[in-house]
Tab-separated table of C-alpha atoms in Angstrom:
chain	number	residue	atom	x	y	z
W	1	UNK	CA	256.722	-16.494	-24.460
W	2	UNK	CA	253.555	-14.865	-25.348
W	3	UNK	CA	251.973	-15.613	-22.042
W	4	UNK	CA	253.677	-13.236	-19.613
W	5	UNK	CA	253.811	-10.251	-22.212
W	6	UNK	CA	250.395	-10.715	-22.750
W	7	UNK	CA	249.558	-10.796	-19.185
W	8	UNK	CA	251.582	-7.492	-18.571
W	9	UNK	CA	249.974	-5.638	-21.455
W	10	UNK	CA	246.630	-6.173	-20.367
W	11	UNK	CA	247.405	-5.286	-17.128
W	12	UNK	CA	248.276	-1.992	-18.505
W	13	UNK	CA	245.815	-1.681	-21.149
W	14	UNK	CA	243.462	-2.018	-18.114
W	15	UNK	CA	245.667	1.093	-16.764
W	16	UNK	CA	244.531	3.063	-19.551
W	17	UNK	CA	240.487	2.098	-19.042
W	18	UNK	CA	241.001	3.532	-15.026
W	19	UNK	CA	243.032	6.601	-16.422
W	20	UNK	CA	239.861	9.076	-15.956
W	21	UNK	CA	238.240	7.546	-12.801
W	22	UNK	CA	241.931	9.055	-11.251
W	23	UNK	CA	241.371	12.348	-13.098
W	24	UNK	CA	237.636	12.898	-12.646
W	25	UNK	CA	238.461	15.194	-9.731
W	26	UNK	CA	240.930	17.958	-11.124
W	27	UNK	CA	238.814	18.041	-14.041
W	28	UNK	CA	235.396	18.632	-12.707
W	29	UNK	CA	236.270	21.975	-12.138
W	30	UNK	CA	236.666	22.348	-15.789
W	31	UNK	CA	233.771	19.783	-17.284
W	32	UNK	CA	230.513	19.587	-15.700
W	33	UNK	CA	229.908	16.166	-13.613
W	34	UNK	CA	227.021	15.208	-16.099
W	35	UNK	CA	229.698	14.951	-19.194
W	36	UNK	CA	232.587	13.472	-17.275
W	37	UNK	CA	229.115	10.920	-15.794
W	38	UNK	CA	228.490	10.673	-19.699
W	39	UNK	CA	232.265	9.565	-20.529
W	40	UNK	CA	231.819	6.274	-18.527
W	41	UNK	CA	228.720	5.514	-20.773
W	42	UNK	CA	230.596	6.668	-23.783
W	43	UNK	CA	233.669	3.995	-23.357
W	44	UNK	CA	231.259	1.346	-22.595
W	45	UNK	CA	228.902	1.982	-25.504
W	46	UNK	CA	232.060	2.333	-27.589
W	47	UNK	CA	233.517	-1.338	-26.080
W	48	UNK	CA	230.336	-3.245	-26.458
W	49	UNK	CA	229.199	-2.367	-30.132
W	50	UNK	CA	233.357	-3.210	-31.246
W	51	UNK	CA	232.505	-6.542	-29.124
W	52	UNK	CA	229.225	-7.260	-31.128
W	53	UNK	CA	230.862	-6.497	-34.912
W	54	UNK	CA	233.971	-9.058	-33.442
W	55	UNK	CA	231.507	-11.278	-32.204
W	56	UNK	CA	229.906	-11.706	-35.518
W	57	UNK	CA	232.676	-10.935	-38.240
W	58	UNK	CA	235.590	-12.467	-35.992
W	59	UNK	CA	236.342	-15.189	-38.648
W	60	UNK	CA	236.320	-12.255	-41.248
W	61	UNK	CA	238.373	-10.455	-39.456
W	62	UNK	CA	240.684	-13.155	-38.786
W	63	UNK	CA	241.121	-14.115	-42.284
W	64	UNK	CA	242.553	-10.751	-43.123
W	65	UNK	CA	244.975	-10.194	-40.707
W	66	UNK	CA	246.560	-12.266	-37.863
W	67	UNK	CA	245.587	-12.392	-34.413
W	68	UNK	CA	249.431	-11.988	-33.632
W	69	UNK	CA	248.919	-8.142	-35.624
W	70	UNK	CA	245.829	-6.891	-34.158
W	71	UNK	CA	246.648	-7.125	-30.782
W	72	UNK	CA	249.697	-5.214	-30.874
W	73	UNK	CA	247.844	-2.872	-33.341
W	74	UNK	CA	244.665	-2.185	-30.619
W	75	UNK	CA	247.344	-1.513	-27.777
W	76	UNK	CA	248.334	0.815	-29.441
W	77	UNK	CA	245.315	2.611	-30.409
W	78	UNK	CA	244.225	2.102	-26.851
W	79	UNK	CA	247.627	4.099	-25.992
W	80	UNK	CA	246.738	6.911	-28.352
W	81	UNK	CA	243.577	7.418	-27.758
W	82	UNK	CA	244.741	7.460	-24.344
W	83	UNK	CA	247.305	10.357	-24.490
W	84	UNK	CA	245.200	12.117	-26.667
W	85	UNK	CA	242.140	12.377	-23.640
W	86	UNK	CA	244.486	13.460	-21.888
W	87	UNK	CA	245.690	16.271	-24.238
W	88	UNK	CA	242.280	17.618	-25.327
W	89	UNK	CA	241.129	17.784	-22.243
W	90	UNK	CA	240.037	20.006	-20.478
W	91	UNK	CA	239.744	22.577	-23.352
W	92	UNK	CA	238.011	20.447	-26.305
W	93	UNK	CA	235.207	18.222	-24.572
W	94	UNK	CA	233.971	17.048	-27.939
W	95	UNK	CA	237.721	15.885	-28.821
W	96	UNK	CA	237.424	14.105	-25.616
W	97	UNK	CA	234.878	12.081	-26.097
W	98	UNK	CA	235.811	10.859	-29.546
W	99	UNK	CA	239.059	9.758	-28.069
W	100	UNK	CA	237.485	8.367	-25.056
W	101	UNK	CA	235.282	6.275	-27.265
W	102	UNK	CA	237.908	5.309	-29.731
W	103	UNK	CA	239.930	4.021	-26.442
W	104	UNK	CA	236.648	1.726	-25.372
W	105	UNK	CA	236.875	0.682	-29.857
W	106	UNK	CA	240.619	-0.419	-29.578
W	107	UNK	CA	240.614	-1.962	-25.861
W	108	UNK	CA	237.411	-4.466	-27.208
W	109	UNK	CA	239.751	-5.762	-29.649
W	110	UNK	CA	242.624	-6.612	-27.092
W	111	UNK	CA	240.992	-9.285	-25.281
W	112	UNK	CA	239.355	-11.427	-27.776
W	113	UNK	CA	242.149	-11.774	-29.865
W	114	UNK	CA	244.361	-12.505	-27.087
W	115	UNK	CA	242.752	-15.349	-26.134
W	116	UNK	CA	243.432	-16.502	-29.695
W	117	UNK	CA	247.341	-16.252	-29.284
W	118	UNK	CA	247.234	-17.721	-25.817
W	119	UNK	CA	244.566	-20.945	-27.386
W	120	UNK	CA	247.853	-21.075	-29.554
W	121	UNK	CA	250.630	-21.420	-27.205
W	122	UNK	CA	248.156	-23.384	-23.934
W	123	UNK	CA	248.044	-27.053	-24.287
W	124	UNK	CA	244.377	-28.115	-23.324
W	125	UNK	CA	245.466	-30.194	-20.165
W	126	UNK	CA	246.768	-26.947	-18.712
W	127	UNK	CA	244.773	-24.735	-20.134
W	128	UNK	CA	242.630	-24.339	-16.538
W	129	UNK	CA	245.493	-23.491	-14.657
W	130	UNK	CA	246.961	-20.725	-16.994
W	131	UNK	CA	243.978	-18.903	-17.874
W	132	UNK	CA	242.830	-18.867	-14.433
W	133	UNK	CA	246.524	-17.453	-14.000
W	134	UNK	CA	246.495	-15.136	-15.976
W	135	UNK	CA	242.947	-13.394	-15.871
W	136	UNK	CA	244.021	-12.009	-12.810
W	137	UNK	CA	245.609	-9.397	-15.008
W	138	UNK	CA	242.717	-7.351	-14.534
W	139	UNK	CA	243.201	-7.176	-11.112
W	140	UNK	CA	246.997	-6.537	-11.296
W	141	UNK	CA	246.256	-3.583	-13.796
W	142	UNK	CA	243.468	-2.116	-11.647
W	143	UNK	CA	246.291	-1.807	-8.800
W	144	UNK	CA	248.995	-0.403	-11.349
W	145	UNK	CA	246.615	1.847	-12.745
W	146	UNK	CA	245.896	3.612	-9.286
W	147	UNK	CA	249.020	3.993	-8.269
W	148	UNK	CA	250.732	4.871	-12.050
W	149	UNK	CA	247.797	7.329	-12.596
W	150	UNK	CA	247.838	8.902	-8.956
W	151	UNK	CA	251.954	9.430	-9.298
W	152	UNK	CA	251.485	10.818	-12.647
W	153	UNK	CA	248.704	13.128	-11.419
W	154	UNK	CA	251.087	14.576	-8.608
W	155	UNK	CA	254.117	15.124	-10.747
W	156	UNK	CA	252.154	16.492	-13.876
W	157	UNK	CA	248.582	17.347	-13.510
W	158	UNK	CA	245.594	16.276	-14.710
W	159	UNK	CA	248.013	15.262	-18.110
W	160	UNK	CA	249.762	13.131	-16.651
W	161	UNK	CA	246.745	10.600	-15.042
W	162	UNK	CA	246.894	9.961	-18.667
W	163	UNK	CA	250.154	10.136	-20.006
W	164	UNK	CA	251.632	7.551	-17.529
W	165	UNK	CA	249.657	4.712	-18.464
W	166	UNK	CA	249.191	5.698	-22.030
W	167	UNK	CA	253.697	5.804	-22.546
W	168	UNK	CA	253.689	2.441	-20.729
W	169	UNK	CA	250.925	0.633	-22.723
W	170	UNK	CA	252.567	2.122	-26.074
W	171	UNK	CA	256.074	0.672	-24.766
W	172	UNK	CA	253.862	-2.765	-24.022
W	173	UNK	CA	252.675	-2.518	-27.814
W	174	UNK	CA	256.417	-2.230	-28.944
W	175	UNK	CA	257.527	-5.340	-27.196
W	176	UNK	CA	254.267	-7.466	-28.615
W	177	UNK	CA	255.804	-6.666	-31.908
W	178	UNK	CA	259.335	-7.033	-31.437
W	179	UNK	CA	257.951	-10.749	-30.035
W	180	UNK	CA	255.377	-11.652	-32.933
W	181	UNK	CA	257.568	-10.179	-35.635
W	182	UNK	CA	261.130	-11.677	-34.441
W	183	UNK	CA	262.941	-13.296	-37.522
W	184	UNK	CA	262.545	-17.303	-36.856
W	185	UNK	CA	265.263	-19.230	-36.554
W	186	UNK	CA	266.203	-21.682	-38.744
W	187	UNK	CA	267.358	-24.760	-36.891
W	188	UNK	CA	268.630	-27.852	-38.792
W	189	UNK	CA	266.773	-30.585	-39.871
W	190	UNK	CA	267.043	-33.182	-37.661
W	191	UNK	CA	266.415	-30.328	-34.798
W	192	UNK	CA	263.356	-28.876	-37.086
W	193	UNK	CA	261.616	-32.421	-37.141
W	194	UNK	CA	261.768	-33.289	-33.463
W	195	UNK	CA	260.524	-29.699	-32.469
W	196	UNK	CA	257.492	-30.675	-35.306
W	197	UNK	CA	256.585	-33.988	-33.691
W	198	UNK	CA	257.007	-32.242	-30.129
W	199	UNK	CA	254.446	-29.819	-31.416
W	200	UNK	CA	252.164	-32.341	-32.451
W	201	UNK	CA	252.266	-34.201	-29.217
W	202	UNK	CA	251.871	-31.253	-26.930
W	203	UNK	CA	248.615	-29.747	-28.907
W	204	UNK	CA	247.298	-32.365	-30.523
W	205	UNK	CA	244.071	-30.759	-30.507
W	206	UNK	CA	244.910	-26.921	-31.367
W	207	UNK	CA	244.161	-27.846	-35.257
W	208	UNK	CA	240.338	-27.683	-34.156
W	209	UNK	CA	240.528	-24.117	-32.695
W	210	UNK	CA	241.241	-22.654	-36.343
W	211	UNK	CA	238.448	-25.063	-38.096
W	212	UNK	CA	237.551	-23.678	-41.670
W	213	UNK	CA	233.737	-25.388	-40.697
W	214	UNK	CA	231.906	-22.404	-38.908
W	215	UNK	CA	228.619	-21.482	-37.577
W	216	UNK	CA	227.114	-18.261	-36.227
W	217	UNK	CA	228.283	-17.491	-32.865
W	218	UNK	CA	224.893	-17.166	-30.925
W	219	UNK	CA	223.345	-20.773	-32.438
W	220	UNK	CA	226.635	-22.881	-30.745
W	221	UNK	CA	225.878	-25.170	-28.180
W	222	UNK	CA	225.660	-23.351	-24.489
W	223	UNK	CA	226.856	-20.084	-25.844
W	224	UNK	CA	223.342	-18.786	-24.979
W	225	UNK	CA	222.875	-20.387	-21.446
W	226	UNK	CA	227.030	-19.160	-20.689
W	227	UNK	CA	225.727	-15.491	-22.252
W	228	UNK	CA	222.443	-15.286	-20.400
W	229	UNK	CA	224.203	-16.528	-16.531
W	230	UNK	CA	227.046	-13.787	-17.713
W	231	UNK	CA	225.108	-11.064	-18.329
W	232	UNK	CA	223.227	-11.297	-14.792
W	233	UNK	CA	226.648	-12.460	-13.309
W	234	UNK	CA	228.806	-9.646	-14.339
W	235	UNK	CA	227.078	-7.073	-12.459
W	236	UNK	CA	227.411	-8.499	-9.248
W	237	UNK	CA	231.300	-7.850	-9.590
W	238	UNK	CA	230.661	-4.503	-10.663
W	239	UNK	CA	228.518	-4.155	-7.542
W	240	UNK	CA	231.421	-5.104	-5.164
W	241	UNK	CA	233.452	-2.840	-7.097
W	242	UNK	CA	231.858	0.404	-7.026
W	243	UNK	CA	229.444	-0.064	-4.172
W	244	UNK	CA	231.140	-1.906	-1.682
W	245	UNK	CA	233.176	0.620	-0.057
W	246	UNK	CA	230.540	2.875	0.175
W	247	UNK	CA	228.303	0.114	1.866
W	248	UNK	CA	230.872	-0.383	4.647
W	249	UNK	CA	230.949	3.093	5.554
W	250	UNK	CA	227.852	4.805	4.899
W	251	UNK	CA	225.731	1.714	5.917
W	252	UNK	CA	227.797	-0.095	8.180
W	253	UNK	CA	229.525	2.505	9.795
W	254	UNK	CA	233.201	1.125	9.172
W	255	UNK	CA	236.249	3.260	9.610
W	256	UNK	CA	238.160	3.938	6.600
W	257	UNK	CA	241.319	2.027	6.962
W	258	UNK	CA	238.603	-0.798	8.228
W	259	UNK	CA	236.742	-0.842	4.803
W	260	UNK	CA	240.253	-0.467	2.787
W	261	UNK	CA	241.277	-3.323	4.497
W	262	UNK	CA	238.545	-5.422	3.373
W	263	UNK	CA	238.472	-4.561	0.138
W	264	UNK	CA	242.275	-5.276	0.226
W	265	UNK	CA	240.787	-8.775	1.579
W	266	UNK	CA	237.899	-8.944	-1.375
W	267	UNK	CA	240.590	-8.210	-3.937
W	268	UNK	CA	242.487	-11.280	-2.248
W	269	UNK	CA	239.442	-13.617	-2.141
W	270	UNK	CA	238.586	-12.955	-6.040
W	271	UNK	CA	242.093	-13.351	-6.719
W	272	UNK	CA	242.035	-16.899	-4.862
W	273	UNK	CA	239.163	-17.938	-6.527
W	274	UNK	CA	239.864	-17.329	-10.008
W	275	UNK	CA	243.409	-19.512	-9.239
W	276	UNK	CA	241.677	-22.385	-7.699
W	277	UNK	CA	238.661	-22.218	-9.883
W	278	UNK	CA	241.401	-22.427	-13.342
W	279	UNK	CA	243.090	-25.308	-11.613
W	280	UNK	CA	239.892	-27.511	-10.718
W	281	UNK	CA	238.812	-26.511	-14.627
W	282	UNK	CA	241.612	-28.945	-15.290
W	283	UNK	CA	240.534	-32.047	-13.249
W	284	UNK	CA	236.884	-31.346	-14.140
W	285	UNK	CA	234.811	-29.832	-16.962
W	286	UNK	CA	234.434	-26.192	-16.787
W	287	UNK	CA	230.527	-26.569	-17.482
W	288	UNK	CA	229.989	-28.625	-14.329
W	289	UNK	CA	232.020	-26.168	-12.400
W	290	UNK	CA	230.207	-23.370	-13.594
W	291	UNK	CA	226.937	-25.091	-12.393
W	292	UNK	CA	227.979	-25.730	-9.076
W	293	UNK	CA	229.564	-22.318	-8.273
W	294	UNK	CA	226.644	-20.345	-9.007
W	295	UNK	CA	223.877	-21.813	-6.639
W	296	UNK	CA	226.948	-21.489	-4.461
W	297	UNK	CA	227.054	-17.528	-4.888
W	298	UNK	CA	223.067	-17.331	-4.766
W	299	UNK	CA	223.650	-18.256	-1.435
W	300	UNK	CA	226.355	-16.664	-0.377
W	301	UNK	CA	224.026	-13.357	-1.233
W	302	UNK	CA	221.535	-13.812	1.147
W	303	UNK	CA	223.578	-14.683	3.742
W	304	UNK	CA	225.885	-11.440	2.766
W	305	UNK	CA	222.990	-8.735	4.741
W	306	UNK	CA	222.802	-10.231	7.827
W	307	UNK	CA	226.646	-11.462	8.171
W	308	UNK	CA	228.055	-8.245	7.539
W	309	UNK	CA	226.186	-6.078	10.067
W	310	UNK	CA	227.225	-9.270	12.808
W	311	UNK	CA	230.286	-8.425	13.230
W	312	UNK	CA	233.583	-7.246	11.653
W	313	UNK	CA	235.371	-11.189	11.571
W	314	UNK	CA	231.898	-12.035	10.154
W	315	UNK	CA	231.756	-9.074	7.525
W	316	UNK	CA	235.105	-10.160	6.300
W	317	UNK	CA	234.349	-14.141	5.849
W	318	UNK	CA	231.534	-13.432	3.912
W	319	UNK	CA	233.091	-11.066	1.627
W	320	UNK	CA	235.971	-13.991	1.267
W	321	UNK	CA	233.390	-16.725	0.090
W	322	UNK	CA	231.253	-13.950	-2.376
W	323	UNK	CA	234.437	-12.233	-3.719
W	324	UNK	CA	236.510	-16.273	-4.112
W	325	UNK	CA	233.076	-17.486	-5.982
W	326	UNK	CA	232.582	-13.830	-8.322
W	327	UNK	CA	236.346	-14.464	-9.416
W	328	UNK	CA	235.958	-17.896	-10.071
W	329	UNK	CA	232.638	-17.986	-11.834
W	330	UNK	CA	233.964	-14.397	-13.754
W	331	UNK	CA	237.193	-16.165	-14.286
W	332	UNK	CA	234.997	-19.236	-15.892
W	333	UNK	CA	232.520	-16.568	-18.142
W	334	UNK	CA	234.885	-14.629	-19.252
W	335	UNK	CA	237.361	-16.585	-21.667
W	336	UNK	CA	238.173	-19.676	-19.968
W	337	UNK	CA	235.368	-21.696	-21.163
W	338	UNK	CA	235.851	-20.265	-24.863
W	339	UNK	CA	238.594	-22.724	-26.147
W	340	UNK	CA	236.438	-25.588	-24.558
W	341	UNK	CA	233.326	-24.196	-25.873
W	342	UNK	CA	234.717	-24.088	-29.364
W	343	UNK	CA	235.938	-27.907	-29.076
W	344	UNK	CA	232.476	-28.912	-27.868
W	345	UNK	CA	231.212	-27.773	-30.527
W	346	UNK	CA	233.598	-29.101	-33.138
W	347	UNK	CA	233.406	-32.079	-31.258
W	348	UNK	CA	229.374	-32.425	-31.576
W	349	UNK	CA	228.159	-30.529	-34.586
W	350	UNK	CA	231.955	-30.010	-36.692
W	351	UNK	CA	231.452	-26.557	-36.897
W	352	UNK	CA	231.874	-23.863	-34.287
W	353	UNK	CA	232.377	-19.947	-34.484
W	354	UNK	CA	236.362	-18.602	-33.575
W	355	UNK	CA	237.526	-18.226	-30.237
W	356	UNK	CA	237.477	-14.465	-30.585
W	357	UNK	CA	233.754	-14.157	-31.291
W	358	UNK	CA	232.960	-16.851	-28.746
W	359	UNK	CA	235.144	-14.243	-26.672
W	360	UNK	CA	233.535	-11.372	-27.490
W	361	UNK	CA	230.027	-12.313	-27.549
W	362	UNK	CA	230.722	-13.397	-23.763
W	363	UNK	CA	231.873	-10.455	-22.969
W	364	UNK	CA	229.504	-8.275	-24.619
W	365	UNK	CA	226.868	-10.202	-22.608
W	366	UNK	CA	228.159	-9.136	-19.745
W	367	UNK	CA	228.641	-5.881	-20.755
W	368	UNK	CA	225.116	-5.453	-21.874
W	369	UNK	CA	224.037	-6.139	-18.304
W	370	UNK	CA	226.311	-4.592	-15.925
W	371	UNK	CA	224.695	-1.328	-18.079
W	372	UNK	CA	220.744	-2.111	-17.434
W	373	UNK	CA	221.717	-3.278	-13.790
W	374	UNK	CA	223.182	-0.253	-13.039
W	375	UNK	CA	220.038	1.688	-13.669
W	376	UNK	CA	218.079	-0.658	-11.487
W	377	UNK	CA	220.728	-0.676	-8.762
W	378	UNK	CA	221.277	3.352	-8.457
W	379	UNK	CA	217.741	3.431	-7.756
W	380	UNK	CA	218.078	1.114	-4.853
W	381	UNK	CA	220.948	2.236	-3.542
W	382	UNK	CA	219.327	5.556	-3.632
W	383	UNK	CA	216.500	4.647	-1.541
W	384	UNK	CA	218.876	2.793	0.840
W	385	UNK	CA	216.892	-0.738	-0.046
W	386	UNK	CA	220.518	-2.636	0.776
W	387	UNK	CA	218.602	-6.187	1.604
W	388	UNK	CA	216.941	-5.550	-1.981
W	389	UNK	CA	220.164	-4.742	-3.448
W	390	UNK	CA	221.402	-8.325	-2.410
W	391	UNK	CA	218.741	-10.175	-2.704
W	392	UNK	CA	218.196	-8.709	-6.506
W	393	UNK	CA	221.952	-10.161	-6.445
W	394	UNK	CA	221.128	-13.584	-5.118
W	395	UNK	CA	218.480	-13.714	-7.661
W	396	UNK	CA	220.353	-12.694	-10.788
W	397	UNK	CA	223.195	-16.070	-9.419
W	398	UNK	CA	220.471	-18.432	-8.954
């Protein structure tokens, strides 16, 4: 099945993205901070233009080649580009940074494109409780990639932070083609016609997904509204991420093992609520849910301050309930509500953009404003405004 190879390449494709947070520190002695600073910006430029050009050529794109090609094909690249950081660096920073941003190119087409195979294989009545299984591959691959990365760096140097994950995504791509390209088999006919009507019963709806009747991406139904709560969503998961440690110990004054234990409980938490939040999707519409969970987080803000400096039992039940509702509403934004958007709209106006630019133009929301955020929130966290910090949070949920 395409669903747990998929989940397992990701998860290492997402190896390859964390490959130069692990190397960063052998190889500041060799590039200046500002450029290695100036790499993070690169991949992310890079990942959000490739998003934009899927977002509006993704039927184009589709019609030329199959989804079931290009994903194997950008693993790939993303492997590549990959071992090739790793071995220009630290002697040809230019060579660097092309690779670097040809990783962010080939790891924007993974995702999207994805989702298309797995809108393929997911009948809609369990389509909640799969996606919201298997979007935790982020998560998986941001643990793998730490501890891959950190072995490799050990054993082999600054090489092999990015060797390790770049050999296991390429052996990843290799499998996704040995399992889209496998001869068929050519059962007999009475065999062949039950398997088509079982097909027919079990997605009766997937001929809708692959429509011929298409609109621009950005002028379907609730696209905008689900892009616009995205894009000031995102960033509070990227807050968590790269702030939150630093919160609990600078500000807070939380031992070490204390804070990694926390985070070990956020991680947890998001986890949780991505799970429950894909399983509910099936009972109820994902719209509705999406609604309810973010005045929900708004809340959960502004309580965050206060709570955390009570006490430690308090610090950690409030980063439960913020980290549960990020993963569930991220979990929601970020490609489970793309099928279902594309059926709503083939449903209301018989037309509707692919699920790969529906994907992608999601994502390159978010994208888009987890980069402006961060300008905003370095300069708070630099002045130590913390209560701003979460209340600018609260604000951007509400």
């Amino acid at each position: 099945s395409a669903i747990p190879a998929t989940y397992a390449t990701y998860g290492f494709v997402y190896s390859c993205r964390r490959a130069l947070a692990v190397a960063k520190e052998p190889l500041e002695g060799a590039l200046s901070t500002s450029f290695l600073s100036s790499l993070d910006s690169v991949l992310l430029v890079s990942y959000v233009s490739v998003q934009l050009v899927v977002a509006n050529a993704g039927d184009a794109i589709r019609a030329r080649c199959r989804a079931e090609a290009l994903v194997p094909a950008a693993v790939l690249a993303a492997a590549a580009a990959t071992f090739l950081t790793g071995l220009a660096a630290p002697g040809a920073p230019r060579l660097v940074a092309t690779a670097w941003a040809a990783n962010g190119a080939a790891q924007a087409l993974v995702y999207p494109f994805v989702c298309v195979v797995l809108a393929k294989q997911i009948p809609p009545a369990r389509r909640g409780r799969v996606m919201g299984a298997w979007n935790t591959c982020a998560a998986t691959g941001g643990v793998i990639s730490a501890a891959l990365s950190a072995a490799a760096l050990k054993r082999r140097g600054m090489r092999g932070a990015f060797e390790a994950p770049a050999l296991a995504t390429a052996l990843c791509g290799l499998a996704l083609v040995a399992l889209f390209f496998r001869p068929a088999a050519s059962p007999p006919g009475a065999a062949r016609n039950g398997q088509a009507q079982e097909t027919q019963k079990t997605r009766p709806r997937q001929a809708s997904l692959d429509s011929s009747s298409r609109i621009a991406v950005w002028r379907m139904k609730r696209v905008p509204a689900v892009c616009a709560a995205y894009s000031l969503v995102k960033p509070i998961r990227y807050l968590f991420l790269f702030w939150h440690n630093y919160y609990l110990v600078a500000v807070l004054g939380r031992p070490l093992a204390t804070a990694a234990a926390v985070e070990a409980v956020e991680t947890l938490a998001a986890l949780a609520g991505g799970l429950l939040l894909g399983l509910a999707s099936d009972r109820c519409s994902p719209f509705v849910l999406f609604a309810l969970c973010l005045p929900a987080l708004a809340l959960a803000l502004l309580a965050f301050r206060p709570l955390s400096a009570l006490s430690l039992p308090a610090d950690v039940a409030i980063v439960a309930l913020v980290a549960a509702l990020v993963g569930a509403v991220d979990n929601l934004a970020s490609g489970l509500t793309a099928a279902n958007l594309v059926e709503l709209n083939e449903r209301d106006r018989g037309a509707s953009a692919s699920i790969a630019s529906v994907v992608s133009f999601l994502s390159a929301a978010g994208t888009i404003g987890t980069i402006l955020h961060s300008r905003l929130l370095a300069a708070l966290v630099a002045t130590h405004r913390w209560f701003a910090v979460f209340a600018l949070a609260a604000a951007q949920a509400a």
